[in-house]
PDB file of C-alpha atoms in Angstrom:
ATOM      1  CA  VAL Z  30      -4.026 -46.445   5.469  1.00 40.00           C
ATOM      2  CA  SER Z  31      -5.733 -46.828   2.508  1.00 35.00           C
ATOM      3  CA  ASP Z  32      -3.124 -45.498  -0.539  1.00 37.00           C
ATOM      4  CA  ALA Z  33       0.440 -44.126  -0.977  1.00 36.00           C
ATOM      5  CA  SER Z  34      -0.443 -40.645  -0.097  1.00 36.00           C
ATOM      6  CA  GLY Z  35      -1.590 -41.694   3.389  1.00 35.00           C
ATOM      7  CA  CYS Z  36      -4.862 -39.594   2.755  1.00 37.00           C
ATOM      8  CA  SER Z  37      -7.782 -41.720   4.626  1.00 37.00           C
ATOM      9  CA  MET Z  38      -5.741 -42.429   7.711  1.00 35.00           C
ATOM     10  CA  ILE Z  39      -4.428 -38.858   7.982  1.00 34.00           C
ATOM     11  CA  ALA Z  40      -7.741 -37.568   7.735  1.00 38.00           C
ATOM     12  CA  LEU Z  41      -8.955 -40.245   9.852  1.00 35.00           C
ATOM     13  CA  LEU Z  42      -6.807 -39.091  12.937  1.00 35.00           C
ATOM     14  CA  HIS Z  43      -7.427 -35.573  12.189  1.00 39.00           C
ATOM     15  CA  THR Z  44     -10.935 -36.114  12.248  1.00 38.00           C
ATOM     16  CA  GLY Z  45     -12.050 -38.580  14.155  1.00 40.00           C
ATOM     17  CA  ALA Z  46      -9.973 -38.850  16.932  1.00 40.00           C
ATOM     18  CA  ALA Z  47     -12.410 -37.802  19.719  1.00 39.00           C
ATOM     19  CA  LYS Z  48     -14.817 -40.753  18.682  1.00 40.00           C
ATOM     20  CA  PHE Z  49     -11.728 -43.950  18.031  1.00 41.00           C
ATOM     21  CA  PRO Z  50     -10.873 -45.916  20.661  1.00 46.00           C
ATOM     22  CA  GLN Z  51      -7.597 -45.432  22.402  1.00 48.00           C
ATOM     23  CA  ASN Z  52      -6.138 -48.311  21.746  1.00 48.00           C
ATOM     24  CA  LEU Z  53      -6.537 -48.329  18.508  1.00 43.00           C
ATOM     25  CA  LEU Z  54      -5.607 -44.473  17.831  1.00 41.00           C
ATOM     26  CA  SER Z  55      -2.181 -45.305  19.260  1.00 47.00           C
ATOM     27  CA  ARG Z  56      -1.806 -48.034  17.139  1.00 49.00           C
ATOM     28  CA  SER Z  57      -2.635 -45.589  13.925  1.00 45.00           C
ATOM     29  CA  ARG Z  58      -0.496 -43.601  15.132  1.00 46.00           C
ATOM     30  CA  GLN Z  59       2.349 -45.746  15.309  1.00 51.00           C
ATOM     31  CA  ALA Z  60       1.655 -46.719  11.946  1.00 45.00           C
ATOM     32  CA  VAL Z  61       0.860 -43.493  10.273  1.00 39.00           C
ATOM     33  CA  SER Z  62       4.571 -42.492  12.070  1.00 45.00           C
ATOM     34  CA  PRO Z  63       7.139 -43.688   9.159  1.00 43.00           C
ATOM     35  CA  LEU Z  64       4.834 -41.184   6.671  1.00 40.00           C
ATOM     36  CA  PHE Z  65       6.484 -38.513   8.306  1.00 38.00           C
ATOM     37  CA  SER Z  66       9.523 -39.911   8.289  1.00 40.00           C
ATOM     38  CA  ALA Z  67       9.052 -40.899   4.579  1.00 40.00           C
ATOM     39  CA  GLY Z  68       8.178 -37.912   3.166  1.00 44.00           C
ATOM     40  CA  VAL Z  69       4.439 -38.785   2.655  1.00 39.00           C
ATOM     41  CA  LEU Z  70       3.188 -36.258   4.460  1.00 38.00           C
ATOM     42  CA  LYS Z  71       4.899 -33.967   2.272  1.00 40.00           C
ATOM     43  CA  GLY Z  72       3.565 -35.269  -1.053  1.00 45.00           C
ATOM     44  CA  PHE Z  73       0.291 -34.868   0.637  1.00 41.00           C
ATOM     45  CA  SER Z  74       1.174 -30.963   1.380  1.00 41.00           C
ATOM     46  CA  SER Z  75       2.090 -30.414  -2.295  1.00 44.00           C
ATOM     47  CA  ILE Z  76      -0.721 -32.128  -3.654  1.00 44.00           C
ATOM     48  CA  VAL Z  77      -3.192 -29.932  -1.905  1.00 39.00           C
ATOM     49  CA  SER Z  78      -1.112 -26.958  -2.211  1.00 40.00           C
ATOM     50  CA  ARG Z  79      -1.905 -28.272  -6.430  1.00 47.00           C
ATOM     51  CA  LYS Z  80      -5.274 -28.244  -5.816  1.00 42.00           C
ATOM     52  CA  LEU Z  81      -5.851 -24.590  -4.302  1.00 38.00           C
ATOM     53  CA  ALA Z  82      -3.463 -23.238  -7.198  1.00 41.00           C
ATOM     54  CA  SER Z  83      -5.930 -24.458  -9.584  1.00 42.00           C
ATOM     55  CA  HIS Z  84      -8.572 -22.548  -7.746  1.00 38.00           C
ATOM     56  CA  GLY Z  85      -6.660 -19.156  -7.633  1.00 39.00           C
ATOM     57  CA  PHE Z  86      -5.444 -19.337  -3.963  1.00 37.00           C
ATOM     58  CA  GLY Z  87      -1.714 -20.485  -4.671  1.00 41.00           C
ATOM     59  CA  ALA Z  88      -0.164 -17.019  -5.024  1.00 42.00           C
ATOM     60  CA  SER Z  89      -2.182 -15.206  -2.404  1.00 43.00           C
ATOM     61  CA  MET Z  90      -1.774 -18.086   0.417  1.00 44.00           C
ATOM     62  CA  ALA Z  91       2.093 -17.928  -0.364  1.00 46.00           C
ATOM     63  CA  ALA Z  92       1.901 -13.894  -0.136  1.00 45.00           C
ATOM     64  CA  MET Z  93      -0.193 -14.047   3.481  1.00 46.00           C
ATOM     65  CA  SER Z  94       1.910 -16.971   4.813  1.00 51.00           C
ATOM     66  CA  SER Z  95       5.389 -15.099   3.895  1.00 67.00           C
ATOM     67  CA  PHE Z  96       4.780 -11.722   6.786  1.00 81.00           C
ATOM     68  CA  PRO Z  97       2.339 -11.066   9.655  1.00 87.00           C
ATOM     69  CA  PRO Z  98      -1.065  -9.716   8.796  1.00 93.00           C
ATOM     70  CA  GLN Z  99      -1.405  -5.644   8.902  1.00 96.00           C
ATOM     71  CA  ARG Z 100      -3.450  -3.490  10.944  1.00 96.00           C
ATOM     72  CA  TYR Z 101      -5.569  -2.714   7.345  1.00 98.00           C
ATOM     73  CA  HIS Z 102      -7.013  -3.941   4.539  1.00 98.00           C
ATOM     74  CA  TYR Z 103      -5.966  -1.555   2.339  1.00 98.00           C
ATOM     75  CA  PHE Z 104      -3.165   1.523   1.840  1.00 98.00           C
ATOM     76  CA  LEU Z 105      -3.264   4.134  -0.028  1.00 99.00           C
ATOM     77  CA  VAL Z 106      -0.089   5.485  -1.224  1.00 98.00           C
ATOM     78  CA  LEU Z 107      -0.450   8.929  -2.459  1.00 98.00           C
ATOM     79  CA  ASP Z 108       1.943  11.597  -3.593  1.00 98.00           C
ATOM     80  CA  PHE Z 109       1.356  14.699  -5.077  1.00 98.00           C
ATOM     81  CA  GLU Z 110       3.714  17.225  -6.844  1.00 98.00           C
ATOM     82  CA  ALA Z 111       2.536  20.860  -7.135  1.00 98.00           C
ATOM     83  CA  THR Z 112       3.566  24.380  -8.527  1.00 98.00           C
ATOM     84  CA  CYS Z 113       7.234  25.578  -7.496  1.00 97.00           C
ATOM     85  CA  ASP Z 114       9.524  27.864  -7.829  1.00 97.00           C
ATOM     86  CA  LYS Z 115      12.659  29.198  -6.803  1.00 95.00           C
ATOM     87  CA  PRO Z 116      11.955  31.277  -4.756  1.00 94.00           C
ATOM     88  CA  GLN Z 117       8.934  29.635  -4.116  1.00 95.00           C
ATOM     89  CA  ILE Z 118       5.751  30.824  -5.166  1.00 94.00           C
ATOM     90  CA  HIS Z 119       2.459  31.145  -2.796  1.00 95.00           C
ATOM     91  CA  PRO Z 120       0.227  29.531  -2.938  1.00 96.00           C
ATOM     92  CA  GLN Z 121       1.363  26.467  -4.408  1.00 97.00           C
ATOM     93  CA  GLU Z 122      -1.305  24.390  -6.592  1.00 98.00           C
ATOM     94  CA  ILE Z 123      -1.537  20.476  -6.632  1.00 98.00           C
ATOM     95  CA  ILE Z 124      -0.818  19.307 -10.449  1.00 98.00           C
ATOM     96  CA  GLU Z 125      -0.467  15.521 -10.131  1.00 98.00           C
ATOM     97  CA  PHE Z 126      -3.282  13.524  -7.842  1.00 98.00           C
ATOM     98  CA  PRO Z 127      -1.845  10.144  -7.909  1.00 98.00           C
ATOM     99  CA  ILE Z 128      -2.998   6.995  -5.412  1.00 98.00           C
ATOM    100  CA  LEU Z 129      -2.430   3.468  -5.388  1.00 98.00           C
ATOM    101  CA  LYS Z 130      -4.834   0.982  -3.447  1.00 98.00           C
ATOM    102  CA  LEU Z 131      -2.403  -1.657  -1.700  1.00 98.00           C
ATOM    103  CA  ASN Z 132      -3.889  -4.465  -0.377  1.00 97.00           C
ATOM    104  CA  GLY Z 133      -2.946  -5.276   2.718  1.00 97.00           C
ATOM    105  CA  ARG Z 134      -2.560  -8.824   3.127  1.00 95.00           C
ATOM    106  CA  THR Z 135      -0.443  -9.335  -0.175  1.00 95.00           C
ATOM    107  CA  MET Z 136       1.027  -5.925  -0.526  1.00 96.00           C
ATOM    108  CA  GLU Z 137       0.168  -5.495  -4.022  1.00 97.00           C
ATOM    109  CA  ILE Z 138      -1.056  -2.985  -6.181  1.00 98.00           C
ATOM    110  CA  GLU Z 139      -5.009  -3.676  -7.031  1.00 98.00           C
ATOM    111  CA  SER Z 140      -6.214  -0.633  -8.498  1.00 98.00           C
ATOM    112  CA  THR Z 141      -4.501   3.291  -9.398  1.00 98.00           C
ATOM    113  CA  PHE Z 142      -5.925   6.525  -9.378  1.00 98.00           C
ATOM    114  CA  HIS Z 143      -3.849   9.600 -11.514  1.00 98.00           C
ATOM    115  CA  MET Z 144      -5.102  12.690 -12.688  1.00 98.00           C
ATOM    116  CA  TYR Z 145      -3.673  15.705 -13.561  1.00 98.00           C
ATOM    117  CA  VAL Z 146      -4.494  18.822 -12.339  1.00 98.00           C
ATOM    118  CA  GLN Z 147      -5.652  22.082 -13.580  1.00 98.00           C
ATOM    119  CA  PRO Z 148      -3.624  24.951 -11.444  1.00 98.00           C
ATOM    120  CA  VAL Z 149      -5.809  28.729 -11.174  1.00 96.00           C
ATOM    121  CA  VAL Z 150      -3.340  30.811  -9.642  1.00 96.00           C
ATOM    122  CA  HIS Z 151      -0.178  30.244 -11.204  1.00 96.00           C
ATOM    123  CA  PRO Z 152      -1.900  28.258 -14.614  1.00 97.00           C
ATOM    124  CA  GLN Z 153       2.058  28.871 -15.971  1.00 98.00           C
ATOM    125  CA  LEU Z 154       4.420  26.459 -14.584  1.00 98.00           C
ATOM    126  CA  THR Z 155       8.200  27.967 -14.265  1.00 98.00           C
ATOM    127  CA  PRO Z 156      10.839  25.969 -16.420  1.00 98.00           C
ATOM    128  CA  PHE Z 157      11.897  24.804 -12.901  1.00 98.00           C
ATOM    129  CA  CYS Z 158       8.640  22.864 -11.660  1.00 98.00           C
ATOM    130  CA  THR Z 159       8.755  20.978 -15.368  1.00 98.00           C
ATOM    131  CA  GLU Z 160      12.671  20.441 -14.710  1.00 97.00           C
ATOM    132  CA  LEU Z 161      11.544  18.601 -11.319  1.00 97.00           C
ATOM    133  CA  THR Z 162       8.627  16.812 -11.911  1.00 97.00           C
ATOM    134  CA  GLY Z 163       8.613  16.201 -15.964  1.00 97.00           C
ATOM    135  CA  ILE Z 164       4.938  17.835 -15.739  1.00 98.00           C
ATOM    136  CA  ILE Z 165       4.998  20.053 -18.831  1.00 98.00           C
ATOM    137  CA  GLN Z 166       2.705  22.898 -19.647  1.00 98.00           C
ATOM    138  CA  GLY Z 167       0.625  20.485 -21.674  1.00 98.00           C
ATOM    139  CA  MET Z 168      -0.512  17.752 -19.352  1.00 98.00           C
ATOM    140  CA  VAL Z 169      -1.908  20.207 -17.000  1.00 98.00           C
ATOM    141  CA  ASP Z 170      -3.705  22.589 -19.164  1.00 98.00           C
ATOM    142  CA  GLY Z 171      -7.347  21.735 -19.735  1.00 98.00           C
ATOM    143  CA  GLN Z 172      -7.254  19.216 -16.688  1.00 98.00           C
ATOM    144  CA  PRO Z 173     -10.277  19.281 -14.509  1.00 98.00           C
ATOM    145  CA  SER Z 174      -9.920  21.554 -11.811  1.00 98.00           C
ATOM    146  CA  LEU Z 175      -8.947  20.431  -7.662  1.00 98.00           C
ATOM    147  CA  GLN Z 176     -12.483  20.481  -7.068  1.00 98.00           C
ATOM    148  CA  GLN Z 177     -13.645  18.069  -9.782  1.00 98.00           C
ATOM    149  CA  VAL Z 178     -10.247  15.948  -9.176  1.00 98.00           C
ATOM    150  CA  LEU Z 179     -11.664  15.409  -5.666  1.00 98.00           C
ATOM    151  CA  GLU Z 180     -14.922  14.593  -6.953  1.00 98.00           C
ATOM    152  CA  ARG Z 181     -13.360  12.001  -8.927  1.00 98.00           C
ATOM    153  CA  VAL Z 182     -11.326  10.854  -5.724  1.00 98.00           C
ATOM    154  CA  ASP Z 183     -14.533  10.521  -3.941  1.00 98.00           C
ATOM    155  CA  GLU Z 184     -16.354   8.452  -6.500  1.00 98.00           C
ATOM    156  CA  TRP Z 185     -12.717   5.820  -7.185  1.00 98.00           C
ATOM    157  CA  MET Z 186     -13.283   5.352  -3.081  1.00 98.00           C
ATOM    158  CA  ALA Z 187     -16.501   4.175  -3.483  1.00 98.00           C
ATOM    159  CA  LYS Z 188     -16.456   2.279  -6.955  1.00 98.00           C
ATOM    160  CA  GLU Z 189     -13.471   0.805  -4.829  1.00 98.00           C
ATOM    161  CA  GLY Z 190     -15.470  -0.328  -1.637  1.00 98.00           C
ATOM    162  CA  LEU Z 191     -12.701   1.927   0.319  1.00 98.00           C
ATOM    163  CA  LEU Z 192     -15.773   3.922   2.223  1.00 98.00           C
ATOM    164  CA  ASP Z 193     -17.518   0.834   3.474  1.00 97.00           C
ATOM    165  CA  PRO Z 194     -17.661   1.329   7.688  1.00 96.00           C
ATOM    166  CA  SER Z 195     -16.049  -2.265   7.507  1.00 98.00           C
ATOM    167  CA  VAL Z 196     -13.523  -2.069   5.510  1.00 98.00           C
ATOM    168  CA  LYS Z 197     -10.264   0.017   7.329  1.00 98.00           C
ATOM    169  CA  SER Z 198      -8.144   1.852   4.589  1.00 98.00           C
ATOM    170  CA  ILE Z 199      -4.831   4.594   5.453  1.00 98.00           C
ATOM    171  CA  PHE Z 200      -3.200   6.907   3.187  1.00 98.00           C
ATOM    172  CA  VAL Z 201       0.469   6.487   3.033  1.00 98.00           C
ATOM    173  CA  THR Z 202       3.032   9.420   2.354  1.00 98.00           C
ATOM    174  CA  CYS Z 203       6.456  10.281   2.175  1.00 98.00           C
ATOM    175  CA  GLY Z 204       6.605  12.817   4.884  1.00 97.00           C
ATOM    176  CA  ASP Z 205       3.635  14.608   6.727  1.00 98.00           C
ATOM    177  CA  TRP Z 206       3.921  17.414   3.601  1.00 98.00           C
ATOM    178  CA  ASP Z 207       1.171  16.418   1.319  1.00 98.00           C
ATOM    179  CA  LEU Z 208      -1.965  15.854   3.715  1.00 98.00           C
ATOM    180  CA  LYS Z 209      -0.639  18.016   6.713  1.00 98.00           C
ATOM    181  CA  VAL Z 210       0.362  21.019   4.407  1.00 97.00           C
ATOM    182  CA  MET Z 211      -0.167  20.812   0.951  1.00 98.00           C
ATOM    183  CA  LEU Z 212      -3.912  19.610   0.567  1.00 98.00           C
ATOM    184  CA  PRO Z 213      -5.775  21.320   3.646  1.00 98.00           C
ATOM    185  CA  GLY Z 214      -3.608  24.261   2.593  1.00 97.00           C
ATOM    186  CA  GLN Z 215      -5.089  24.623  -0.889  1.00 98.00           C
ATOM    187  CA  CYS Z 216      -8.902  23.418   0.702  1.00 98.00           C
ATOM    188  CA  GLN Z 217      -8.386  26.062   2.703  1.00 97.00           C
ATOM    189  CA  TYR Z 218      -7.544  28.850  -0.036  1.00 97.00           C
ATOM    190  CA  LEU Z 219     -10.469  27.780  -2.617  1.00 97.00           C
ATOM    191  CA  GLY Z 220     -12.871  26.936   0.532  1.00 97.00           C
ATOM    192  CA  LEU Z 221     -12.798  23.332  -0.262  1.00 98.00           C
ATOM    193  CA  PRO Z 222     -13.834  21.019   2.397  1.00 97.00           C
ATOM    194  CA  VAL Z 223     -10.938  18.255   3.325  1.00 98.00           C
ATOM    195  CA  ALA Z 224     -12.747  14.349   3.272  1.00 98.00           C
ATOM    196  CA  ASP Z 225     -12.014  13.002   6.423  1.00 97.00           C
ATOM    197  CA  TYR Z 226     -10.022  10.044   5.017  1.00 98.00           C
ATOM    198  CA  PHE Z 227      -7.438  13.092   3.918  1.00 98.00           C
ATOM    199  CA  LYS Z 228      -6.979  13.550   7.852  1.00 97.00           C
ATOM    200  CA  GLN Z 229      -5.278  10.138   9.007  1.00 97.00           C
ATOM    201  CA  TRP Z 230      -2.423   8.688   7.608  1.00 98.00           C
ATOM    202  CA  ILE Z 231       1.400   6.725   7.447  1.00 98.00           C
ATOM    203  CA  ASN Z 232       4.733   8.868   6.646  1.00 98.00           C
ATOM    204  CA  LEU Z 233       7.062   6.146   5.497  1.00 98.00           C
ATOM    205  CA  LYS Z 234       9.966   7.807   6.856  1.00 98.00           C
ATOM    206  CA  LYS Z 235       8.887   7.428   9.845  1.00 98.00           C
ATOM    207  CA  ALA Z 236       8.029   4.057   9.545  1.00 98.00           C
ATOM    208  CA  TYR Z 237      11.422   3.542   7.910  1.00 98.00           C
ATOM    209  CA  SER Z 238      13.149   4.700  10.847  1.00 98.00           C
ATOM    210  CA  PHE Z 239      10.829   2.291  13.177  1.00 97.00           C
ATOM    211  CA  ALA Z 240      11.937  -0.358  11.270  1.00 97.00           C
ATOM    212  CA  MET Z 241      15.316   0.256  10.294  1.00 97.00           C
ATOM    213  CA  GLY Z 242      16.733   2.574  13.294  1.00 97.00           C
ATOM    214  CA  SER Z 243      18.001   5.711  11.004  1.00 97.00           C
ATOM    215  CA  TRP Z 244      16.304   8.086   9.689  1.00 98.00           C
ATOM    216  CA  PRO Z 245      15.848   8.307   5.729  1.00 98.00           C
ATOM    217  CA  LYS Z 246      17.413  12.236   4.788  1.00 96.00           C
ATOM    218  CA  ASN Z 247      17.163  11.773   1.315  1.00 95.00           C
ATOM    219  CA  GLY Z 248      13.441  10.598   1.366  1.00 96.00           C
ATOM    220  CA  LEU Z 249      12.919   7.581  -1.076  1.00 97.00           C
ATOM    221  CA  LEU Z 250      16.718   7.329  -2.039  1.00 96.00           C
ATOM    222  CA  ASP Z 251      17.761   6.903   0.982  1.00 97.00           C
ATOM    223  CA  MET Z 252      15.033   3.804   2.048  1.00 98.00           C
ATOM    224  CA  ASN Z 253      15.710   2.258  -1.647  1.00 98.00           C
ATOM    225  CA  LYS Z 254      19.050   2.142  -0.433  1.00 97.00           C
ATOM    226  CA  GLY Z 255      18.647   1.018   2.565  1.00 97.00           C
ATOM    227  CA  LEU Z 256      16.932  -1.869   1.613  1.00 98.00           C
ATOM    228  CA  ASN Z 257      18.939  -3.048  -1.453  1.00 98.00           C
ATOM    229  CA  LEU Z 258      15.906  -1.749  -3.536  1.00 98.00           C
ATOM    230  CA  GLN Z 259      16.083   0.102  -7.873  1.00 97.00           C
ATOM    231  CA  HIS Z 260      14.749   3.019  -7.838  1.00 96.00           C
ATOM    232  CA  ILE Z 261      11.523   3.358  -9.927  1.00 96.00           C
ATOM    233  CA  GLY Z 262      11.189   5.495 -12.506  1.00 96.00           C
ATOM    234  CA  ARG Z 263      12.318   8.876 -12.179  1.00 94.00           C
ATOM    235  CA  PRO Z 264      12.430  11.204  -8.658  1.00 93.00           C
ATOM    236  CA  HIS Z 265       9.409  13.670  -8.330  1.00 95.00           C
ATOM    237  CA  SER Z 266       7.191  11.380 -10.695  1.00 97.00           C
ATOM    238  CA  GLY Z 267       4.050  11.779  -8.698  1.00 98.00           C
ATOM    239  CA  ILE Z 268       3.111   8.172  -9.500  1.00 98.00           C
ATOM    240  CA  ASP Z 269       6.305   6.942 -10.171  1.00 98.00           C
ATOM    241  CA  ASP Z 270       7.077   7.930  -6.103  1.00 98.00           C
ATOM    242  CA  CYS Z 271       4.284   6.323  -5.379  1.00 98.00           C
ATOM    243  CA  LYS Z 272       5.284   3.016  -7.137  1.00 98.00           C
ATOM    244  CA  ASN Z 273       8.446   3.279  -4.934  1.00 98.00           C
ATOM    245  CA  ILE Z 274       6.342   3.894  -1.557  1.00 98.00           C
ATOM    246  CA  ALA Z 275       4.325   0.770  -2.709  1.00 98.00           C
ATOM    247  CA  ASN Z 276       7.881  -1.553  -3.135  1.00 98.00           C
ATOM    248  CA  ILE Z 277       9.248  -0.079   0.157  1.00 98.00           C
ATOM    249  CA  MET Z 278       6.179  -0.725   1.776  1.00 98.00           C
ATOM    250  CA  LYS Z 279       5.852  -4.402   0.586  1.00 97.00           C
ATOM    251  CA  THR Z 280       9.534  -4.710   1.184  1.00 97.00           C
ATOM    252  CA  LEU Z 281       9.234  -4.043   4.904  1.00 97.00           C
ATOM    253  CA  ALA Z 282       6.435  -5.896   5.213  1.00 97.00           C
ATOM    254  CA  HIS Z 283       7.981  -8.894   4.110  1.00 95.00           C
ATOM    255  CA  ARG Z 284      10.616  -8.411   7.314  1.00 95.00           C
ATOM    256  CA  GLY Z 285       7.985  -8.182   9.299  1.00 95.00           C
ATOM    257  CA  PHE Z 286       7.160  -4.869  10.208  1.00 97.00           C
ATOM    258  CA  ILE Z 287       3.565  -3.593  10.734  1.00 97.00           C
ATOM    259  CA  PHE Z 288       2.226  -0.663   9.385  1.00 98.00           C
ATOM    260  CA  LYS Z 289       0.746   1.674  12.324  1.00 97.00           C
ATOM    261  CA  GLN Z 290      -0.370   5.832  11.748  1.00 98.00           C
ATOM    262  CA  THR Z 291       1.890   8.124  12.470  1.00 98.00           C
ATOM    263  CA  SER Z 292       0.123  11.345  12.120  1.00 96.00           C
ATOM    264  CA  LYS Z 293      -2.035  12.831  14.800  1.00 88.00           C
ATOM    265  CA  PRO Z 294      -5.432  13.342  15.115  1.00 74.00           C
ATOM    266  CA  PHE Z 295      -7.037  16.455  13.899  1.00 55.00           C
TER     267      PHE Z 295
END
């Protein structure tokens, strides 16, 4: 062994074992074995870790080693808020359109898309809607139409590399309403096409029930409670709900859960 870390001998045993005479290989292994009990290899490991960290690999490697790999490169967390009242108004229109791009290896948020949308059929928000969502009239007045927002979503998807066929991504929602009912229903009403990437998703409620063995009757509140997580922001704020969904997903992933598509193909 050439130095205190035992690096030269260890490297030799790993890279040159095939060419090493068997009698010498046996003696070398005997010489190195005390290093394991003495903790030298532990020190060597920490040296490697520090070297990797200096090149920016430390955090990502730690994150990747802490839970099994997911089936998707990215999860696109989405949660609409829409016009509403009691009794319900028709048609409902999306007024908040947030998406969080979640890295499938680290389960960390990499990018955010967030826009408010101008409703056109019922342009005036009801007091019930404002109280529920926290969205006031001034936040939607003068904002782009749904058609314009969908165009910007597509531009954002392209910029983030999510339209590359080799990149696997999928939307994640808290329930099936957002992508099974709300978006296709409003697009049909307005005569707008629905992009294919909106046609498959993961329902977090179903994923949670598979992982935890119980159905979250009260949605995000029950899931946060079941995982001992603090609720982020205010309920029924689209962007805050997305952050809660991302936090729940990260927690389940760290527990070893593998997320799979729950929606049926259109």
